[in-house]
PDB file of C-alpha atoms and ligand atoms in Angstrom:
ATOM      1  CA  MET A   1      65.185 -35.018-144.043  1.00 41.00           C
ATOM      2  CA  LYS A   2      64.912 -34.175-140.548  1.00 43.00           C
ATOM      3  CA  ARG A   3      65.974 -37.685-139.222  1.00 46.00           C
ATOM      4  CA  VAL A   4      68.647 -37.592-141.379  1.00 47.00           C
ATOM      5  CA  PHE A   5      70.160 -34.537-139.946  1.00 51.00           C
ATOM      6  CA  LEU A   6      69.484 -36.140-136.487  1.00 49.00           C
ATOM      7  CA  LEU A   7      71.582 -39.089-137.284  1.00 48.00           C
ATOM      8  CA  THR A   8      74.221 -37.154-138.940  1.00 51.00           C
ATOM      9  CA  ILE A   9      74.714 -34.858-135.719  1.00 51.00           C
ATOM     10  CA  ILE A  10      75.105 -38.437-133.532  1.00 50.00           C
ATOM     11  CA  VAL A  11      77.475 -39.445-135.746  1.00 48.00           C
ATOM     12  CA  ILE A  12      79.458 -36.661-135.715  1.00 49.00           C
ATOM     13  CA  ALA A  13      79.092 -36.208-131.819  1.00 48.00           C
ATOM     14  CA  ILE A  14      80.799 -39.374-131.838  1.00 46.00           C
ATOM     15  CA  LEU A  15      83.374 -38.695-134.205  1.00 46.00           C
ATOM     16  CA  ILE A  16      83.932 -35.375-132.298  1.00 46.00           C
ATOM     17  CA  SER A  17      84.216 -37.338-128.789  1.00 45.00           C
ATOM     18  CA  VAL A  18      86.775 -39.810-130.102  1.00 41.00           C
ATOM     19  CA  SER A  19      88.952 -37.433-131.975  1.00 42.00           C
ATOM     20  CA  GLY A  20      88.623 -34.757-128.934  1.00 40.00           C
ATOM     21  CA  CYS A  21      91.680 -36.071-127.343  1.00 37.00           C
ATOM     22  CA  THR A  22      93.746 -34.982-130.335  1.00 38.00           C
ATOM     23  CA  GLN A  23      91.559 -31.539-131.437  1.00 40.00           C
ATOM     24  CA  LYS A  24      91.531 -30.491-127.886  1.00 40.00           C
ATOM     25  CA  LYS A  25      91.971 -26.769-127.614  1.00 45.00           C
ATOM     26  CA  ASN A  26      92.521 -24.221-125.009  1.00 42.00           C
ATOM     27  CA  ASN A  27      91.887 -20.610-124.759  1.00 42.00           C
ATOM     28  CA  ASN A  28      94.375 -18.554-126.503  1.00 41.00           C
ATOM     29  CA  VAL A  29      96.358 -21.483-128.109  1.00 44.00           C
ATOM     30  CA  GLN A  30      96.971 -21.573-131.514  1.00 46.00           C
ATOM     31  CA  SER A  31      95.218 -24.182-133.203  1.00 50.00           C
ATOM     32  CA  THR A  32      97.108 -25.484-136.436  1.00 62.00           C
ATOM     33  CA  ASN A  33     100.074 -24.179-138.072  1.00 77.00           C
ATOM     34  CA  GLY A  34     100.337 -21.460-135.278  1.00 84.00           C
ATOM     35  CA  LYS A  35      97.459 -19.746-136.483  1.00 95.00           C
ATOM     36  CA  ILE A  36      93.929 -19.066-134.866  1.00 97.00           C
ATOM     37  CA  THR A  37      90.960 -20.917-136.752  1.00 97.00           C
ATOM     38  CA  ILE A  38      87.637 -18.993-138.005  1.00 98.00           C
ATOM     39  CA  THR A  39      84.927 -20.342-139.738  1.00 98.00           C
ATOM     40  CA  ALA A  40      82.110 -17.960-141.300  1.00 98.00           C
ATOM     41  CA  THR A  41      78.876 -19.691-142.355  1.00 97.00           C
ATOM     42  CA  ILE A  42      78.511 -17.084-145.565  1.00 96.00           C
ATOM     43  CA  PHE A  43      80.488 -14.549-147.838  1.00 97.00           C
ATOM     44  CA  PRO A  44      80.307 -11.193-145.705  1.00 98.00           C
ATOM     45  CA  PRO A  45      81.630 -12.152-142.576  1.00 98.00           C
ATOM     46  CA  TYR A  46      84.163 -14.084-144.538  1.00 98.00           C
ATOM     47  CA  ASP A  47      85.320 -11.453-146.310  1.00 98.00           C
ATOM     48  CA  PHE A  48      85.729  -9.061-143.106  1.00 98.00           C
ATOM     49  CA  VAL A  49      87.417 -11.894-141.653  1.00 98.00           C
ATOM     50  CA  ARG A  50      89.637 -11.808-144.720  1.00 98.00           C
ATOM     51  CA  ALA A  51      89.899  -8.188-144.938  1.00 97.00           C
ATOM     52  CA  ILE A  52      90.721  -7.834-140.866  1.00 98.00           C
ATOM     53  CA  ALA A  53      93.316 -10.900-140.488  1.00 98.00           C
ATOM     54  CA  GLY A  54      94.479 -11.875-144.340  1.00 94.00           C
ATOM     55  CA  ASP A  55      96.737 -15.055-143.998  1.00 94.00           C
ATOM     56  CA  THR A  56      97.541 -14.747-140.148  1.00 97.00           C
ATOM     57  CA  VAL A  57      94.400 -17.051-139.401  1.00 97.00           C
ATOM     58  CA  ASN A  58      93.227 -19.973-140.723  1.00 97.00           C
ATOM     59  CA  LEU A  59      89.702 -19.189-142.415  1.00 97.00           C
ATOM     60  CA  THR A  60      86.781 -20.997-143.797  1.00 97.00           C
ATOM     61  CA  MET A  61      83.558 -19.858-145.488  1.00 97.00           C
ATOM     62  CA  LEU A  62      80.997 -23.017-145.081  1.00 96.00           C
ATOM     63  CA  LEU A  63      79.127 -22.116-147.921  1.00 95.00           C
ATOM     64  CA  PRO A  64      80.355 -23.194-151.399  1.00 95.00           C
ATOM     65  CA  PRO A  65      81.101 -20.267-153.643  1.00 95.00           C
ATOM     66  CA  ALA A  66      78.125 -20.047-155.886  1.00 93.00           C
ATOM     67  CA  SER A  67      75.538 -22.103-154.114  1.00 90.00           C
ATOM     68  CA  GLU A  68      72.586 -20.913-152.346  1.00 87.00           C
ATOM     69  CA  SER A  69      72.719 -19.521-148.812  1.00 87.00           C
ATOM     70  CA  HIS A  70      69.165 -20.503-147.837  1.00 86.00           C
ATOM     71  CA  SER A  71      68.862 -23.874-148.111  1.00 86.00           C
ATOM     72  CA  PHE A  72      72.206 -24.875-147.204  1.00 90.00           C
ATOM     73  CA  GLU A  73      72.690 -27.689-144.548  1.00 91.00           C
ATOM     74  CA  PRO A  74      75.911 -28.814-143.389  1.00 93.00           C
ATOM     75  CA  ALA A  75      77.910 -31.907-144.277  1.00 94.00           C
ATOM     76  CA  PRO A  76      79.438 -33.885-141.757  1.00 94.00           C
ATOM     77  CA  LYS A  77      82.844 -32.048-142.831  1.00 95.00           C
ATOM     78  CA  ASP A  78      81.367 -28.839-141.974  1.00 95.00           C
ATOM     79  CA  ILE A  79      80.471 -30.046-138.478  1.00 95.00           C
ATOM     80  CA  ILE A  80      83.857 -30.851-137.725  1.00 95.00           C
ATOM     81  CA  THR A  81      85.197 -27.347-138.785  1.00 96.00           C
ATOM     82  CA  ILE A  82      82.973 -25.837-136.437  1.00 96.00           C
ATOM     83  CA  GLN A  83      83.808 -27.796-133.698  1.00 96.00           C
ATOM     84  CA  ASN A  84      87.676 -27.078-134.516  1.00 96.00           C
ATOM     85  CA  SER A  85      86.840 -23.348-134.777  1.00 97.00           C
ATOM     86  CA  ASP A  86      88.374 -20.846-132.257  1.00 97.00           C
ATOM     87  CA  VAL A  87      85.831 -17.952-133.314  1.00 98.00           C
ATOM     88  CA  PHE A  88      82.569 -18.961-135.410  1.00 98.00           C
ATOM     89  CA  ILE A  89      80.655 -16.351-137.177  1.00 98.00           C
ATOM     90  CA  TYR A  90      77.015 -17.003-138.342  1.00 97.00           C
ATOM     91  CA  VAL A  91      74.219 -14.600-138.823  1.00 97.00           C
ATOM     92  CA  GLY A  92      71.528 -15.943-136.798  1.00 95.00           C
ATOM     93  CA  GLY A  93      68.230 -15.622-138.790  1.00 91.00           C
ATOM     94  CA  GLU A  94      65.741 -18.107-140.636  1.00 88.00           C
ATOM     95  CA  SER A  95      68.296 -19.492-143.091  1.00 89.00           C
ATOM     96  CA  ASP A  96      71.053 -20.982-140.556  1.00 89.00           C
ATOM     97  CA  GLU A  97      68.548 -22.074-137.764  1.00 89.00           C
ATOM     98  CA  TRP A  98      70.464 -25.619-138.290  1.00 93.00           C
ATOM     99  CA  VAL A  99      73.097 -23.668-136.265  1.00 95.00           C
ATOM    100  CA  ASN A 100      71.378 -23.480-132.996  1.00 92.00           C
ATOM    101  CA  ARG A 101      71.049 -27.111-133.227  1.00 92.00           C
ATOM    102  CA  ILE A 102      74.755 -28.274-134.089  1.00 94.00           C
ATOM    103  CA  LEU A 103      76.435 -25.530-131.127  1.00 95.00           C
ATOM    104  CA  GLU A 104      73.774 -27.306-128.835  1.00 93.00           C
ATOM    105  CA  SER A 105      75.549 -30.679-129.656  1.00 92.00           C
ATOM    106  CA  MET A 106      78.895 -29.388-129.040  1.00 92.00           C
ATOM    107  CA  ASP A 107      81.579 -28.383-126.405  1.00 92.00           C
ATOM    108  CA  THR A 108      81.674 -24.753-127.039  1.00 94.00           C
ATOM    109  CA  ARG A 109      83.415 -23.440-124.076  1.00 94.00           C
ATOM    110  CA  ASP A 110      86.828 -22.597-125.902  1.00 92.00           C
ATOM    111  CA  MET A 111      84.822 -21.143-128.543  1.00 96.00           C
ATOM    112  CA  THR A 112      83.843 -17.490-129.384  1.00 97.00           C
ATOM    113  CA  ILE A 113      80.701 -17.301-131.341  1.00 97.00           C
ATOM    114  CA  ILE A 114      79.153 -14.254-133.068  1.00 98.00           C
ATOM    115  CA  SER A 115      75.872 -14.041-134.272  1.00 97.00           C
ATOM    116  CA  LEU A 116      75.757 -11.053-136.824  1.00 98.00           C
ATOM    117  CA  MET A 117      71.595 -10.496-135.759  1.00 97.00           C
ATOM    118  CA  ASP A 118      72.977  -9.978-132.162  1.00 96.00           C
ATOM    119  CA  ILE A 119      75.149  -7.119-132.794  1.00 95.00           C
ATOM    120  CA  VAL A 120      72.769  -4.644-134.679  1.00 96.00           C
ATOM    121  CA  GLU A 121      69.597  -3.641-134.315  1.00 95.00           C
ATOM    122  CA  VAL A 122      66.935  -6.100-136.153  1.00 94.00           C
ATOM    123  CA  VAL A 123      64.060  -5.275-138.060  1.00 91.00           C
ATOM    124  CA  GLU A 124      60.950  -7.718-138.819  1.00 89.00           C
ATOM    125  CA  GLU A 125      60.530  -8.913-142.597  1.00 84.00           C
ATOM    126  CA  GLU A 126      58.160  -6.352-144.229  1.00 85.00           C
ATOM    127  CA  ILE A 127      55.383  -7.205-147.063  1.00 87.00           C
ATOM    128  CA  VAL A 128      54.806  -4.192-149.059  1.00 90.00           C
ATOM    129  CA  GLU A 129      52.498  -3.634-151.569  1.00 88.00           C
ATOM    130  CA  GLY A 130      52.645  -6.030-154.650  1.00 88.00           C
ATOM    131  CA  MET A 131      54.645  -8.361-152.857  1.00 89.00           C
ATOM    132  CA  GLU A 132      53.606 -11.745-152.415  1.00 86.00           C
ATOM    133  CA  GLU A 133      53.692 -13.643-149.092  1.00 80.00           C
ATOM    134  CA  GLU A 134      55.182 -16.881-148.710  1.00 70.00           C
ATOM    135  CA  THR A 135      52.489 -19.639-148.261  1.00 62.00           C
ATOM    136  CA  SER A 136      54.650 -22.151-146.174  1.00 52.00           C
ATOM    137  CA  ALA A 137      52.849 -24.992-144.208  1.00 43.00           C
ATOM    138  CA  GLU A 138      54.535 -23.063-141.311  1.00 47.00           C
ATOM    139  CA  ASN A 139      52.239 -19.700-141.973  1.00 48.00           C
ATOM    140  CA  THR A 140      49.255 -21.749-143.017  1.00 44.00           C
ATOM    141  CA  ALA A 141      49.194 -23.477-139.672  1.00 45.00           C
ATOM    142  CA  GLY A 142      49.124 -19.822-137.730  1.00 46.00           C
ATOM    143  CA  LYS A 143      52.435 -20.163-136.577  1.00 49.00           C
ATOM    144  CA  GLU A 144      52.893 -16.752-135.023  1.00 55.00           C
ATOM    145  CA  GLU A 145      56.531 -16.255-134.379  1.00 66.00           C
ATOM    146  CA  THR A 146      58.410 -13.148-135.657  1.00 73.00           C
ATOM    147  CA  ALA A 147      60.505 -13.159-138.707  1.00 85.00           C
ATOM    148  CA  TYR A 148      63.359 -10.679-138.288  1.00 92.00           C
ATOM    149  CA  ASP A 149      64.873  -9.966-141.709  1.00 94.00           C
ATOM    150  CA  GLU A 150      68.634 -11.561-141.441  1.00 95.00           C
ATOM    151  CA  HIS A 151      70.499  -9.293-144.475  1.00 96.00           C
ATOM    152  CA  VAL A 152      72.020  -6.891-142.006  1.00 97.00           C
ATOM    153  CA  TRP A 153      74.777  -6.962-143.699  1.00 98.00           C
ATOM    154  CA  THR A 154      73.518  -5.288-146.691  1.00 98.00           C
ATOM    155  CA  SER A 155      73.426  -1.845-144.741  1.00 97.00           C
ATOM    156  CA  PRO A 156      77.215  -0.301-144.952  1.00 97.00           C
ATOM    157  CA  GLN A 157      76.532   0.685-141.569  1.00 97.00           C
ATOM    158  CA  ASN A 158      75.621  -2.113-140.163  1.00 98.00           C
ATOM    159  CA  ALA A 159      79.165  -3.605-141.720  1.00 98.00           C
ATOM    160  CA  VAL A 160      81.054  -0.973-139.643  1.00 98.00           C
ATOM    161  CA  ARG A 161      79.436  -2.581-136.389  1.00 98.00           C
ATOM    162  CA  ILE A 162      79.983  -5.856-137.704  1.00 98.00           C
ATOM    163  CA  VAL A 163      83.576  -5.297-138.529  1.00 98.00           C
ATOM    164  CA  GLN A 164      84.475  -3.763-134.967  1.00 98.00           C
ATOM    165  CA  ILE A 165      83.065  -6.822-133.300  1.00 98.00           C
ATOM    166  CA  ILE A 166      84.958  -9.145-135.509  1.00 98.00           C
ATOM    167  CA  THR A 167      88.151  -7.135-135.123  1.00 98.00           C
ATOM    168  CA  GLU A 168      87.906  -6.653-131.083  1.00 98.00           C
ATOM    169  CA  THR A 169      87.169 -10.819-131.109  1.00 98.00           C
ATOM    170  CA  LEU A 170      90.145 -11.349-133.083  1.00 98.00           C
ATOM    171  CA  CYS A 171      92.358  -9.039-130.984  1.00 97.00           C
ATOM    172  CA  LYS A 172      91.049 -11.244-127.844  1.00 97.00           C
ATOM    173  CA  ALA A 173      92.001 -14.681-129.393  1.00 96.00           C
ATOM    174  CA  ASP A 174      95.084 -13.909-130.874  1.00 97.00           C
ATOM    175  CA  THR A 175      96.456 -11.015-128.760  1.00 96.00           C
ATOM    176  CA  VAL A 176     100.043 -11.698-130.625  1.00 96.00           C
ATOM    177  CA  ASN A 177      98.835 -10.519-133.896  1.00 97.00           C
ATOM    178  CA  ALA A 178      96.194  -7.762-132.672  1.00 98.00           C
ATOM    179  CA  ASP A 179      98.352  -4.439-133.543  1.00 98.00           C
ATOM    180  CA  LEU A 180      97.742  -5.848-137.245  1.00 98.00           C
ATOM    181  CA  TYR A 181      93.950  -6.746-136.605  1.00 98.00           C
ATOM    182  CA  ARG A 182      93.331  -3.146-135.245  1.00 98.00           C
ATOM    183  CA  GLN A 183      95.070  -1.679-138.054  1.00 98.00           C
ATOM    184  CA  ASN A 184      93.595  -3.733-140.862  1.00 98.00           C
ATOM    185  CA  GLY A 185      90.084  -3.580-139.030  1.00 98.00           C
ATOM    186  CA  ALA A 186      90.564   0.291-139.087  1.00 98.00           C
ATOM    187  CA  HIS A 187      91.152   0.443-142.875  1.00 97.00           C
ATOM    188  CA  TYR A 188      87.997  -1.386-143.502  1.00 97.00           C
ATOM    189  CA  ILE A 189      86.025   0.272-141.700  1.00 98.00           C
ATOM    190  CA  ALA A 190      87.331   3.541-143.510  1.00 98.00           C
ATOM    191  CA  GLU A 191      86.432   1.797-146.736  1.00 97.00           C
ATOM    192  CA  LEU A 192      83.040   0.919-145.479  1.00 98.00           C
ATOM    193  CA  HIS A 193      82.553   4.674-144.670  1.00 98.00           C
ATOM    194  CA  ASN A 194      83.181   5.764-148.117  1.00 98.00           C
ATOM    195  CA  LEU A 195      80.942   3.459-149.091  1.00 98.00           C
ATOM    196  CA  ASP A 196      77.938   4.741-147.100  1.00 98.00           C
ATOM    197  CA  THR A 197      78.992   8.270-148.004  1.00 98.00           C
ATOM    198  CA  ALA A 198      78.916   7.219-152.043  1.00 98.00           C
ATOM    199  CA  PHE A 199      75.447   5.670-151.358  1.00 98.00           C
ATOM    200  CA  GLN A 200      74.214   8.697-149.739  1.00 98.00           C
ATOM    201  CA  ALA A 201      75.481  10.921-152.303  1.00 98.00           C
ATOM    202  CA  VAL A 202      73.834   9.004-154.954  1.00 98.00           C
ATOM    203  CA  VAL A 203      70.510   9.421-153.365  1.00 98.00           C
ATOM    204  CA  ASP A 204      70.878  12.951-152.327  1.00 98.00           C
ATOM    205  CA  ASN A 205      71.349  13.819-156.031  1.00 97.00           C
ATOM    206  CA  ALA A 206      68.808  11.651-157.315  1.00 97.00           C
ATOM    207  CA  ASN A 207      65.657  12.011-159.575  1.00 94.00           C
ATOM    208  CA  ARG A 208      63.580   9.608-157.452  1.00 97.00           C
ATOM    209  CA  ASN A 209      63.906   7.338-154.426  1.00 96.00           C
ATOM    210  CA  THR A 210      61.821   4.522-155.755  1.00 97.00           C
ATOM    211  CA  ILE A 211      63.607   1.222-156.993  1.00 98.00           C
ATOM    212  CA  VAL A 212      62.076  -2.269-158.122  1.00 98.00           C
ATOM    213  CA  PHE A 213      63.013  -5.456-157.963  1.00 97.00           C
ATOM    214  CA  GLY A 214      61.917  -8.346-160.288  1.00 95.00           C
ATOM    215  CA  ASP A 215      63.391 -10.819-157.630  1.00 94.00           C
ATOM    216  CA  ARG A 216      63.350 -11.386-153.734  1.00 93.00           C
ATOM    217  CA  PHE A 217      64.003  -8.198-151.808  1.00 95.00           C
ATOM    218  CA  PRO A 218      67.212  -8.603-149.095  1.00 95.00           C
ATOM    219  CA  PHE A 219      67.726  -4.975-148.799  1.00 97.00           C
ATOM    220  CA  ARG A 220      65.003  -4.107-145.984  1.00 96.00           C
ATOM    221  CA  TYR A 221      68.757  -2.549-144.153  1.00 97.00           C
ATOM    222  CA  PHE A 222      70.039  -0.563-147.171  1.00 98.00           C
ATOM    223  CA  ALA A 223      66.567   0.725-148.296  1.00 97.00           C
ATOM    224  CA  ASP A 224      66.007   1.860-144.522  1.00 97.00           C
ATOM    225  CA  ARG A 225      69.505   3.376-144.435  1.00 97.00           C
ATOM    226  CA  TYR A 226      69.186   5.737-147.194  1.00 98.00           C
ATOM    227  CA  GLY A 227      65.524   6.488-147.416  1.00 97.00           C
ATOM    228  CA  LEU A 228      64.403   4.194-150.319  1.00 98.00           C
ATOM    229  CA  SER A 229      61.166   2.771-151.100  1.00 97.00           C
ATOM    230  CA  TYR A 230      60.638  -0.585-153.122  1.00 97.00           C
ATOM    231  CA  PHE A 231      58.614  -2.798-154.901  1.00 96.00           C
ATOM    232  CA  ALA A 232      59.448  -5.884-155.191  1.00 95.00           C
ATOM    233  CA  ALA A 233      58.085  -9.845-156.044  1.00 93.00           C
ATOM    234  CA  PHE A 234      59.016 -11.310-152.695  1.00 91.00           C
ATOM    235  CA  PRO A 235      60.450 -10.624-149.367  1.00 87.00           C
ATOM    236  CA  GLY A 236      63.882 -11.509-148.814  1.00 83.00           C
ATOM    237  CA  CYS A 237      64.135 -14.840-148.053  1.00 72.00           C
ATOM    238  CA  SER A 238      61.267 -16.315-149.635  1.00 74.00           C
ATOM    239  CA  THR A 239      61.778 -19.671-151.412  1.00 74.00           C
ATOM    240  CA  GLU A 240      59.891 -18.774-154.102  1.00 75.00           C
ATOM    241  CA  THR A 241      60.919 -17.847-157.534  1.00 74.00           C
ATOM    242  CA  GLU A 242      57.911 -18.161-159.959  1.00 83.00           C
ATOM    243  CA  PRO A 243      55.760 -14.850-159.291  1.00 88.00           C
ATOM    244  CA  SER A 244      51.742 -15.109-160.529  1.00 90.00           C
ATOM    245  CA  ALA A 245      50.712 -12.864-163.121  1.00 92.00           C
ATOM    246  CA  GLY A 246      49.665 -10.346-161.079  1.00 92.00           C
ATOM    247  CA  THR A 247      52.715  -9.441-159.480  1.00 93.00           C
ATOM    248  CA  VAL A 248      54.512  -9.133-162.593  1.00 95.00           C
ATOM    249  CA  ALA A 249      51.917  -6.936-164.224  1.00 96.00           C
ATOM    250  CA  PHE A 250      51.893  -5.047-160.583  1.00 96.00           C
ATOM    251  CA  LEU A 251      55.470  -4.398-161.006  1.00 97.00           C
ATOM    252  CA  ILE A 252      55.519  -3.473-164.929  1.00 97.00           C
ATOM    253  CA  ASP A 253      52.892  -1.211-164.357  1.00 96.00           C
ATOM    254  CA  LYS A 254      55.063   0.837-161.352  1.00 96.00           C
ATOM    255  CA  ILE A 255      57.711   1.123-163.829  1.00 97.00           C
ATOM    256  CA  LYS A 256      55.842   2.434-166.542  1.00 97.00           C
ATOM    257  CA  HIS A 257      53.965   4.668-164.298  1.00 96.00           C
ATOM    258  CA  GLU A 258      56.780   6.211-162.403  1.00 96.00           C
ATOM    259  CA  ARG A 259      59.145   5.751-165.727  1.00 96.00           C
ATOM    260  CA  ILE A 260      61.512   3.987-163.456  1.00 97.00           C
ATOM    261  CA  PRO A 261      64.828   3.207-166.034  1.00 98.00           C
ATOM    262  CA  VAL A 262      66.297   0.126-164.041  1.00 98.00           C
ATOM    263  CA  VAL A 263      64.337  -3.549-162.820  1.00 98.00           C
ATOM    264  CA  PHE A 264      66.984  -4.698-160.488  1.00 98.00           C
ATOM    265  CA  HIS A 265      67.584  -8.470-159.923  1.00 96.00           C
ATOM    266  CA  ILE A 266      70.092  -9.926-157.159  1.00 96.00           C
ATOM    267  CA  GLU A 267      72.831 -12.307-157.325  1.00 94.00           C
ATOM    268  CA  LEU A 268      72.486 -16.118-158.692  1.00 90.00           C
ATOM    269  CA  GLY A 269      69.517 -16.176-159.485  1.00 87.00           C
ATOM    270  CA  ASN A 270      67.872 -17.164-162.633  1.00 88.00           C
ATOM    271  CA  GLU A 271      67.106 -13.926-163.569  1.00 93.00           C
ATOM    272  CA  ARG A 272      63.607 -14.799-165.524  1.00 93.00           C
ATOM    273  CA  MET A 273      61.424 -12.520-164.023  1.00 94.00           C
ATOM    274  CA  ALA A 274      63.430  -9.618-164.051  1.00 96.00           C
ATOM    275  CA  ASP A 275      63.943 -10.184-168.196  1.00 96.00           C
ATOM    276  CA  THR A 276      60.400 -10.288-168.362  1.00 96.00           C
ATOM    277  CA  ILE A 277      59.850  -7.108-166.515  1.00 97.00           C
ATOM    278  CA  ALA A 278      62.973  -5.684-168.582  1.00 97.00           C
ATOM    279  CA  GLU A 279      61.577  -6.621-172.221  1.00 98.00           C
ATOM    280  CA  GLU A 280      57.803  -5.381-171.367  1.00 97.00           C
ATOM    281  CA  THR A 281      59.278  -2.226-169.838  1.00 98.00           C
ATOM    282  CA  GLY A 282      62.361  -1.088-171.780  1.00 97.00           C
ATOM    283  CA  ALA A 283      63.696  -0.722-168.188  1.00 98.00           C
ATOM    284  CA  GLU A 284      67.663  -1.521-168.194  1.00 98.00           C
ATOM    285  CA  LYS A 285      67.829  -5.179-165.920  1.00 98.00           C
ATOM    286  CA  LEU A 286      70.766  -4.553-163.472  1.00 98.00           C
ATOM    287  CA  LEU A 287      72.306  -6.353-160.611  1.00 98.00           C
ATOM    288  CA  LEU A 288      72.260  -5.536-157.095  1.00 98.00           C
ATOM    289  CA  HIS A 289      74.209  -7.504-155.144  1.00 98.00           C
ATOM    290  CA  ALA A 290      73.343  -8.105-151.848  1.00 97.00           C
ATOM    291  CA  CYS A 291      76.533 -10.855-151.198  1.00 97.00           C
ATOM    292  CA  HIS A 292      75.023 -13.536-150.017  1.00 94.00           C
ATOM    293  CA  ASN A 293      77.284 -15.337-151.609  1.00 95.00           C
ATOM    294  CA  ILE A 294      79.393 -14.746-154.717  1.00 96.00           C
ATOM    295  CA  SER A 295      80.296 -17.280-158.096  1.00 95.00           C
ATOM    296  CA  LYS A 296      83.079 -19.424-158.096  1.00 96.00           C
ATOM    297  CA  LYS A 297      84.991 -17.109-160.543  1.00 96.00           C
ATOM    298  CA  ASP A 298      84.832 -14.120-158.167  1.00 96.00           C
ATOM    299  CA  PHE A 299      85.893 -16.003-155.155  1.00 96.00           C
ATOM    300  CA  GLU A 300      89.054 -17.166-156.747  1.00 96.00           C
ATOM    301  CA  ASN A 301      89.598 -13.779-157.720  1.00 96.00           C
ATOM    302  CA  GLY A 302      89.324 -12.586-154.149  1.00 95.00           C
ATOM    303  CA  VAL A 303      86.250 -10.139-154.918  1.00 97.00           C
ATOM    304  CA  THR A 304      85.661  -8.210-151.340  1.00 96.00           C
ATOM    305  CA  TYR A 305      82.134  -7.071-149.903  1.00 97.00           C
ATOM    306  CA  ALA A 306      83.817  -3.756-150.777  1.00 97.00           C
ATOM    307  CA  ASP A 307      84.247  -4.378-154.413  1.00 97.00           C
ATOM    308  CA  LEU A 308      80.263  -5.641-154.943  1.00 98.00           C
ATOM    309  CA  MET A 309      79.125  -2.644-152.864  1.00 98.00           C
ATOM    310  CA  ARG A 310      81.177  -0.501-155.081  1.00 98.00           C
ATOM    311  CA  GLN A 311      78.932  -1.576-158.074  1.00 98.00           C
ATOM    312  CA  ASN A 312      76.018  -1.264-156.598  1.00 98.00           C
ATOM    313  CA  VAL A 313      76.713   2.334-156.116  1.00 98.00           C
ATOM    314  CA  GLU A 314      77.113   2.497-159.716  1.00 98.00           C
ATOM    315  CA  ASN A 315      74.278   0.206-160.229  1.00 98.00           C
ATOM    316  CA  LEU A 316      71.947   2.575-157.755  1.00 98.00           C
ATOM    317  CA  ARG A 317      72.791   5.541-159.496  1.00 98.00           C
ATOM    318  CA  LYS A 318      71.275   4.219-162.440  1.00 98.00           C
ATOM    319  CA  ALA A 319      68.341   3.194-161.340  1.00 98.00           C
ATOM    320  CA  LEU A 320      67.581   6.533-159.292  1.00 98.00           C
ATOM    321  CA  GLN A 321      68.258   8.454-162.702  1.00 94.00           C
TER     322      GLN A 321
HETATM  323 ZN1  LIG B   1      68.602 -14.085-148.460  1.00 60.68          ZN
END
């Protein structure tokens, strides 16, 4: 797998050097059809750029809609897309470790690169009671590397910071449209502040502060922001999807004991575990959308991060009754 990937990089490097004379970019020079080109790896930064710049830029999301973000590997065309970007935005966590290998193979002097994890305060992945730790080859080999939680965008407060940085970057990359970007950026930030206030109000008026996930838990930043405690089968980026009987029994017991009305699942998963827990406890199964990616239908309909988060406000309200 790795060897194939390396070969791909070499082939792409040759392709890029051959096409270099026609693709060459200069700072602040519009790349294609008078627009700057921006590439985001996953949905949240894609959506933020779309809100700030709309059709004024050429914008690409590398991750195809509805696909799994944690196992994404770039195709040769994706690498060319990155190479041709004026601004490239990625998360900087475990799921896109491939980015560093690709950027090292490229001439990035004319590219502005934003890593979301570099612009907000990051926390380590956390294992809470009842959660199954991943038993990957790397872990069992005793590799002691600090794993920071990559789901920084799940807190609207972090999203504000990210939108601020993206806005400033676009203003510098495309000074002609800077006023528009500032105006749109401010508008989106106001929307994110409203969401933050709405989540806080739900938590302030709630009967409980514990949420349960029959799924992975990518909401560490979100839970920290609103003082929520949580139980879940797996940490955020676990590749495991089949829990042990003990894990499921633990979550069922928690829900029954504390009479928790909702069991959450996240987007684009199989929902089997949450179904089982819902059947056993009578709890309602609801989605808390972590926004890694969205369905094809939502993508075509232009659904935004803010839309998904507004639905999360309502589902959180039910869960904390
Ligand atoms: Zn994740």
